[in-house]
Short mmCIF file of C-alpha atoms in Angstrom, two decimals:
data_model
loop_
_atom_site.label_atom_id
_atom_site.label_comp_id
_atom_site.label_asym_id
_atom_site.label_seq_id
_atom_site.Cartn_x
_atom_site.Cartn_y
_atom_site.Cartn_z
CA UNK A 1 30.54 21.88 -235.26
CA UNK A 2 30.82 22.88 -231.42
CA UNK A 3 27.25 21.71 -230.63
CA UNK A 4 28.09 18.58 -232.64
CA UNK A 5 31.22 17.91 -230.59
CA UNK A 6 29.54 18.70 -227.38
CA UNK A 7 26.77 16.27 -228.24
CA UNK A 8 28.80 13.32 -228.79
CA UNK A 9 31.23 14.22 -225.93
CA UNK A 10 27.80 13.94 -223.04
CA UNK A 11 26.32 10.47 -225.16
CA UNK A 12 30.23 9.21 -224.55
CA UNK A 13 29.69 10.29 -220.39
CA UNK A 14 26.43 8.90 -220.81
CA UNK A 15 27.46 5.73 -222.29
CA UNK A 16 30.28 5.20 -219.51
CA UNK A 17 28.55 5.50 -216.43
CA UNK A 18 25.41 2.97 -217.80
CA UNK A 19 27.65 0.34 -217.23
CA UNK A 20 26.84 -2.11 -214.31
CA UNK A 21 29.24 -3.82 -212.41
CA UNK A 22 29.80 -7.54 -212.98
CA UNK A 23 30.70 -10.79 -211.42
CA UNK A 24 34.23 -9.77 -212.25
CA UNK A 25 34.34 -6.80 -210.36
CA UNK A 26 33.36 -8.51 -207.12
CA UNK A 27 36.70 -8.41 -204.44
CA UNK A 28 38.63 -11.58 -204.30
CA UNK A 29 38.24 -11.78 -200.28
CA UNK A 30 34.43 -11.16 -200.59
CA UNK A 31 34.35 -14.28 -203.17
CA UNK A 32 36.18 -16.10 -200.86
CA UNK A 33 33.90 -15.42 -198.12
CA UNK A 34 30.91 -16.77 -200.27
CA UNK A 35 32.47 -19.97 -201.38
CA UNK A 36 33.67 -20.66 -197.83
CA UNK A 37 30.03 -21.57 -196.98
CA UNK A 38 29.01 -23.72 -200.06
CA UNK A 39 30.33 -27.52 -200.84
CA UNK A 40 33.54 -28.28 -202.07
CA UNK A 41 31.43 -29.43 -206.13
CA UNK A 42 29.77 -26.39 -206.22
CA UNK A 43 33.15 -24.08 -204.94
CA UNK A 44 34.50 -26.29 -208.34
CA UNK A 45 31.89 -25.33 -210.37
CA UNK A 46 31.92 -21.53 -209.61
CA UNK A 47 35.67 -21.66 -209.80
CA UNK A 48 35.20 -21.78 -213.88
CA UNK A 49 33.34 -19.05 -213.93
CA UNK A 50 35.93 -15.84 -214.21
CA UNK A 51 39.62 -14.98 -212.87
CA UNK A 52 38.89 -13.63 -209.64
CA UNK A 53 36.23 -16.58 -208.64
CA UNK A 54 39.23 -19.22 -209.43
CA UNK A 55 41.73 -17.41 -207.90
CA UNK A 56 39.14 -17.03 -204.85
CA UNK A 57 38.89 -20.27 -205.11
CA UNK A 58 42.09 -21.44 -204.05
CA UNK A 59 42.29 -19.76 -200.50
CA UNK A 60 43.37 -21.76 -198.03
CA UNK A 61 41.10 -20.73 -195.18
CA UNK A 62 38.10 -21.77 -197.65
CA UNK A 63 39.08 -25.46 -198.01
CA UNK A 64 40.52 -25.79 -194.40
CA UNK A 65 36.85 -25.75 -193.23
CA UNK A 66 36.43 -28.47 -195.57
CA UNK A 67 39.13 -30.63 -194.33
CA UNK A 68 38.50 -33.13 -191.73
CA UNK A 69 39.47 -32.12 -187.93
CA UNK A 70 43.00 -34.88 -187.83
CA UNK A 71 43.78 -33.72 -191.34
CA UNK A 72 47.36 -33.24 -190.13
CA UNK A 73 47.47 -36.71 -189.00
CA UNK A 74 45.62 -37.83 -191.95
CA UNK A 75 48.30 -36.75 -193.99
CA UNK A 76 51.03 -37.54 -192.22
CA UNK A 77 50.18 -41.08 -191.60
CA UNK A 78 49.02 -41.67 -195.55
CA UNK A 79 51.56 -39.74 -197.69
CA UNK A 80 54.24 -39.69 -194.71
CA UNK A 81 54.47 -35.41 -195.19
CA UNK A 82 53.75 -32.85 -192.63
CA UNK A 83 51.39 -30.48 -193.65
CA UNK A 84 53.32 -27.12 -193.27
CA UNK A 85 51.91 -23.54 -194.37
CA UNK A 86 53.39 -24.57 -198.00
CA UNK A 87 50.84 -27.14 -198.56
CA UNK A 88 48.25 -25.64 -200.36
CA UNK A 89 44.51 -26.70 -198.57
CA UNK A 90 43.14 -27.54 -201.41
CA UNK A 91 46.22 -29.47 -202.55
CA UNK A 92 45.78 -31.71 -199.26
CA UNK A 93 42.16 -31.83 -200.05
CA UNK A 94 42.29 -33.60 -203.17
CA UNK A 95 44.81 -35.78 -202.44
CA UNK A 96 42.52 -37.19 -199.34
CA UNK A 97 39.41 -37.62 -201.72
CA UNK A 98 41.40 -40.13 -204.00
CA UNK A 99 41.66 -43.23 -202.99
CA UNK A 100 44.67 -43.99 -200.74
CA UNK A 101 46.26 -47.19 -200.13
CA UNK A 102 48.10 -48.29 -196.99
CA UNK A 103 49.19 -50.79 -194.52
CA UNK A 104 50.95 -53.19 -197.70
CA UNK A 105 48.45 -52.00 -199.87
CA UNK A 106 45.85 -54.35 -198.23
CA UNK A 107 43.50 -51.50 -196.82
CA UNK A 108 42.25 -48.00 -198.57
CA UNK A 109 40.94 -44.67 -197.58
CA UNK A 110 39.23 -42.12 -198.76
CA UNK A 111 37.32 -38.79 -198.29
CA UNK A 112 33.87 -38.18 -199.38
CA UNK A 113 33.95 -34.69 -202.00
CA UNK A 114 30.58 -33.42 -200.51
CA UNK A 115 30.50 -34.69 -197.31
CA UNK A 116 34.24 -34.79 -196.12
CA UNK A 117 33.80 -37.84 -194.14
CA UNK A 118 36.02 -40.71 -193.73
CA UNK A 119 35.64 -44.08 -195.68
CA UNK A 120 37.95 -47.69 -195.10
CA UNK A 121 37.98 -50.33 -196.88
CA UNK A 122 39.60 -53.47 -196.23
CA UNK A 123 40.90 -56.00 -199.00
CA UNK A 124 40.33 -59.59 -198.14
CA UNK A 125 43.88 -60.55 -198.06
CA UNK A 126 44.53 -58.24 -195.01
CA UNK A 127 42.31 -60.79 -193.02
CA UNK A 128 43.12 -64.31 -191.64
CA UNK A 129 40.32 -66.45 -193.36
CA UNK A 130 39.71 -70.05 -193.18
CA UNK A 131 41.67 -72.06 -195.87
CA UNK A 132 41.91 -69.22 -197.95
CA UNK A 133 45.48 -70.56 -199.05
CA UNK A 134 43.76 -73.98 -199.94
CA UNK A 135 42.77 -73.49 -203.41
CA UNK A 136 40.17 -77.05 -202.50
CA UNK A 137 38.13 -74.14 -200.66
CA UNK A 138 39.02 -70.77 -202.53
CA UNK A 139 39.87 -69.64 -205.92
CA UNK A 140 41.17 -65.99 -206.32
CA UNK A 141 38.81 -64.47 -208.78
CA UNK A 142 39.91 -61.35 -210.91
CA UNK A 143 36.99 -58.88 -211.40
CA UNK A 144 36.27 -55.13 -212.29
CA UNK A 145 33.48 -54.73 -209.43
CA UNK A 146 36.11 -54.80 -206.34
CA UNK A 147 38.40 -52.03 -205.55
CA UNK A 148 41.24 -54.02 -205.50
CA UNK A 149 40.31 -55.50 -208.83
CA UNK A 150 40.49 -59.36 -207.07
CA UNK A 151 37.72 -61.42 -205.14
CA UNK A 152 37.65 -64.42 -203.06
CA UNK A 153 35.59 -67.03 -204.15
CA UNK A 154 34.88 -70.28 -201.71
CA UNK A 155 33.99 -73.30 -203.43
CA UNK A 156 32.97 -75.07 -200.32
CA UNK A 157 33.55 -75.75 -196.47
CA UNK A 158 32.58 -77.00 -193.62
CA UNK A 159 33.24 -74.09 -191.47
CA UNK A 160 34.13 -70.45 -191.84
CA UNK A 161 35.61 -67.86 -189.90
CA UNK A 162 36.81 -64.57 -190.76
CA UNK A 163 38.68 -62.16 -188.73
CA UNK A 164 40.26 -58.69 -188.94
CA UNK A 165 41.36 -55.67 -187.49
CA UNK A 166 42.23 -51.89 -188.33
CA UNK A 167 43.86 -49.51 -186.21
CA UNK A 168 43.38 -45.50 -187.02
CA UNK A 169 42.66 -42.45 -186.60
CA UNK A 170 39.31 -41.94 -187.57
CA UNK A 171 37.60 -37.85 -187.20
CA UNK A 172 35.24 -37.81 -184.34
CA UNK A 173 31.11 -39.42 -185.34
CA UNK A 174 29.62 -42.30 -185.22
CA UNK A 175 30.56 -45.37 -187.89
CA UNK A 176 28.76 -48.27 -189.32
CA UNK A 177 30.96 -51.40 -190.35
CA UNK A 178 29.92 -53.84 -193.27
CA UNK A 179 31.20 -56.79 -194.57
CA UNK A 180 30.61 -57.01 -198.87
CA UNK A 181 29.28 -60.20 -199.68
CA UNK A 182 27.70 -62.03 -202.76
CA UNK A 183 26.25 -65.26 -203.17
CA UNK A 184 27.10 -66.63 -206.63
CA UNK A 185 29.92 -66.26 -209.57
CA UNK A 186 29.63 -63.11 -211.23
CA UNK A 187 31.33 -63.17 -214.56
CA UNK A 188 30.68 -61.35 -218.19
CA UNK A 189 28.95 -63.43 -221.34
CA UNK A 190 28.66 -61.40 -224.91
CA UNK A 191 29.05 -58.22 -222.74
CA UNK A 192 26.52 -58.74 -220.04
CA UNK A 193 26.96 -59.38 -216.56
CA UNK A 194 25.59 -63.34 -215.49
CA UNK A 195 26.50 -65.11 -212.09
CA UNK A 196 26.83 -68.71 -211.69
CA UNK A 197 24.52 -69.77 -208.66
CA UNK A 198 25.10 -73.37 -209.15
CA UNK A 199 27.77 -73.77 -206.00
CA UNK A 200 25.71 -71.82 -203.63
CA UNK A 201 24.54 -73.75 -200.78
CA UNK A 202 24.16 -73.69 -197.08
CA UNK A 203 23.49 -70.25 -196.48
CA UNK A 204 20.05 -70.66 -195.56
CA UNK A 205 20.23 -73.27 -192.96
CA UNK A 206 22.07 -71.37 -190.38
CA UNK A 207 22.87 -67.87 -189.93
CA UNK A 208 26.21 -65.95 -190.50
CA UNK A 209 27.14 -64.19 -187.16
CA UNK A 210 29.32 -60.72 -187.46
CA UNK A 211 30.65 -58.95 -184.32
CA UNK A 212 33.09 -55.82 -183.76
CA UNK A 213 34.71 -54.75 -181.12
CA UNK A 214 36.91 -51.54 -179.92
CA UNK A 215 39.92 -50.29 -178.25
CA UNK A 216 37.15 -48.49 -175.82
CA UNK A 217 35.13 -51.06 -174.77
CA UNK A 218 32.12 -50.78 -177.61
CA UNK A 219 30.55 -53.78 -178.91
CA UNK A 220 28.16 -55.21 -181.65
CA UNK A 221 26.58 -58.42 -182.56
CA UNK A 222 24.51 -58.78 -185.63
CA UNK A 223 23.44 -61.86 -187.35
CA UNK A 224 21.22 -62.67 -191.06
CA UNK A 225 20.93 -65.32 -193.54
CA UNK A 226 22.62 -64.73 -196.86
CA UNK A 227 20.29 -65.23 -199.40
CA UNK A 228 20.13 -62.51 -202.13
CA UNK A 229 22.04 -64.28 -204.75
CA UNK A 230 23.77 -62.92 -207.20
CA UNK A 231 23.61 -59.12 -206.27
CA UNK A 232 26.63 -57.64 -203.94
CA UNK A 233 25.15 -57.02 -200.25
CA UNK A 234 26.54 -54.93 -197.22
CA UNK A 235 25.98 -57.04 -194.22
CA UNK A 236 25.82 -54.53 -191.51
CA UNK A 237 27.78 -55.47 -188.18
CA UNK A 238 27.32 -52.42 -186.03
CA UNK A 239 28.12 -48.73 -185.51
CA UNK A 240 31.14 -47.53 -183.24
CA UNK A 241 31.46 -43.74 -181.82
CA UNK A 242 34.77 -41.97 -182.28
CA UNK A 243 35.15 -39.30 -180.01
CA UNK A 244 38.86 -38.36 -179.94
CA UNK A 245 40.04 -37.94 -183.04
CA UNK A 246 43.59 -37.55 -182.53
CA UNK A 247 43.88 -40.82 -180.83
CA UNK A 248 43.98 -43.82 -183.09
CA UNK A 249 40.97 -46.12 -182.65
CA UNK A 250 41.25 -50.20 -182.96
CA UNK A 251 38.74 -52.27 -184.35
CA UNK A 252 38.35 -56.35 -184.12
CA UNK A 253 35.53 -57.94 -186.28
CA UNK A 254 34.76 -61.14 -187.68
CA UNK A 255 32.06 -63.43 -189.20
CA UNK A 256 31.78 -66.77 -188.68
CA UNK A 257 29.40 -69.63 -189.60
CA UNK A 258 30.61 -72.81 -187.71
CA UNK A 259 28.18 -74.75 -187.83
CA UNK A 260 29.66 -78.46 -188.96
CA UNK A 261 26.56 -80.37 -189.67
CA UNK A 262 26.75 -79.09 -193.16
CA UNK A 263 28.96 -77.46 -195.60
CA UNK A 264 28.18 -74.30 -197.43
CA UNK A 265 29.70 -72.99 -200.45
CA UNK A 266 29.70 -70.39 -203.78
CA UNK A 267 30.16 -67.40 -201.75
CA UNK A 268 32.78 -63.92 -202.78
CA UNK A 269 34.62 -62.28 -200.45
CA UNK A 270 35.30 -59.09 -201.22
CA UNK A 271 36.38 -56.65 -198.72
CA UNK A 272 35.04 -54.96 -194.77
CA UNK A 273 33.52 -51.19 -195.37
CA UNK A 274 34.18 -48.30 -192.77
CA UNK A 275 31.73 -45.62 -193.92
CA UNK A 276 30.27 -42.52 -191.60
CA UNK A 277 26.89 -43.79 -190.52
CA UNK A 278 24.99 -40.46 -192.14
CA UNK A 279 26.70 -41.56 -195.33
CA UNK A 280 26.19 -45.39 -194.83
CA UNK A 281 22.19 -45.59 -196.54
CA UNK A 282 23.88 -43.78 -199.51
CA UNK A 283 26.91 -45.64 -199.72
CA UNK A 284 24.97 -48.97 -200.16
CA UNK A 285 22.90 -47.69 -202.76
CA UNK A 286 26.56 -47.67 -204.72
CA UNK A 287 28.14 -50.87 -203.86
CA UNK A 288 25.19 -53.13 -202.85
CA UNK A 289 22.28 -53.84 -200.50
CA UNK A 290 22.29 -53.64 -196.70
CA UNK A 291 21.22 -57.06 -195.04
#
């Protein structure tokens, strides 16, 4: 009966140190450390996996690095709060990456998840447009493929210019500006998407002409006919550098086609893009071509 005993008492020992250590058993700090380096979907993703990983997960020193470099003026200037040590980093993380409106609602922002870069965009109605309170030249279409749910649409006119401006405080990199065109009438029929083309005229005769300008003295002039009809298409003005982040930068831009010997018409209007010039090729793969 002793033997017995002493038998199962060593398989029990036996039994108890066999056991390897898991994912669980990692430290806290030491997971922290590891998700510090990765991007902010996969620190999500590993964040499911046990307690001490989503509890890791939250540290603030792990989604600082994420944040952009003005974050405190980000914040400040969007939500009207001061980040102090009670604002969890990851808090003021996800409320940068949704979208953000300001300035009357007429302008958004927003933060890229993986990339943490800074994207503007710029509803029509916060420009000055020619005759766009004429509804002989422009009709205010409603539509699910704008972020701010409304398009311009010009009928027809004889001459067009478009100008706008946007003062902030953008992280230091470079930035490409794009205005978001398309030729055409997009509307739904038996749940499909078809776009009238039958107003469009007088795009091809001339070009359109964009140009920017900034608080620092940087220009750009681009020009190209609009002719891709019926698809949305980025028409790239130029690229700007921001180099002091915690100064607010001011942009002018505009597009004009003045040309009077003929009119030109069945053109949307939907809105001027501010995207980080690494993320710019990828960005137009999502909302429409680059011309």
């Amino acid at each position: 009966m002793g033997a017995g005993f002493s038998g199962f008492g060593a398989e029990s020992i036996g039994s108890q140190t066999s056991v390897e250590p898991g994912l669980q058993d990692i430290p806290e700090s030491c997971v922290a450390l590891v998700l510090a380096y990765l991007d902010p979907p996969e620190i999500c993703k590993l964040a499911r996996l046990n307690r001490a990983f989503g509890q890791a997960s939250s540290a603030d020193f792990v989604w600082e690095s994420k944040l952009p470099e003005n974050y405190q003026i980000l914040v400040k200037k969007l939500f009207d709060e001061t980040p102090d040590q009670n604002l969890a980093k990851k808090h003021i993380y996800a409320s940068l990456c949704h979208p953000n409106r300001f300035d009357g609602g007429t302008k958004e922002v927003w933060m890229e998840k993986s990339r943490g870069g800074i994207c503007v965009s710029i509803f029509w109605k916060g420009l000055k447009i020619t005759g766009i309170g004429d509804r002989r030249y422009w009709n205010h279409i409603p539509t699910d493929e704008s972020r701010f749910q409304t398009v311009a649409y010009l009928q027809q006119i004889w001459w067009l210019k478009v100008d706008g401006e946007l003062e902030f405080e953008f992280p230091a990199g470079t930035y490409s500006l794009f205005f978001r065109l398309q030729l055409g009438r997009a509307s739904k029929r038996l749940g499909r998407r078809v776009c009238n083309l039958e107003q469009v005229h007088g795009w091809d005769i001339k070009p359109v002409r964009f140009q920017l300008s900034t608080s620092n003295g940087q220009h750009a002039i681009s020009q190209c006919y609009l002719n891709a009809a019926g698809k949305w298409i980025n028409c790239h003005v130029g690229d700007f550098v921001v180099q002091n982040p915690n100064t607010a930068t001011k942009i002018k831009f505009s597009m004009t086609q003045i040309d009077c010997t003929h009119t030109k018409g069945g053109l949307c209007f939907d809105s001027v893009l501010i995207f980080p010039s690494e993320s710019a090729v990828k960005a137009a793969n999502l909302v429409g071509k680059i011309c």
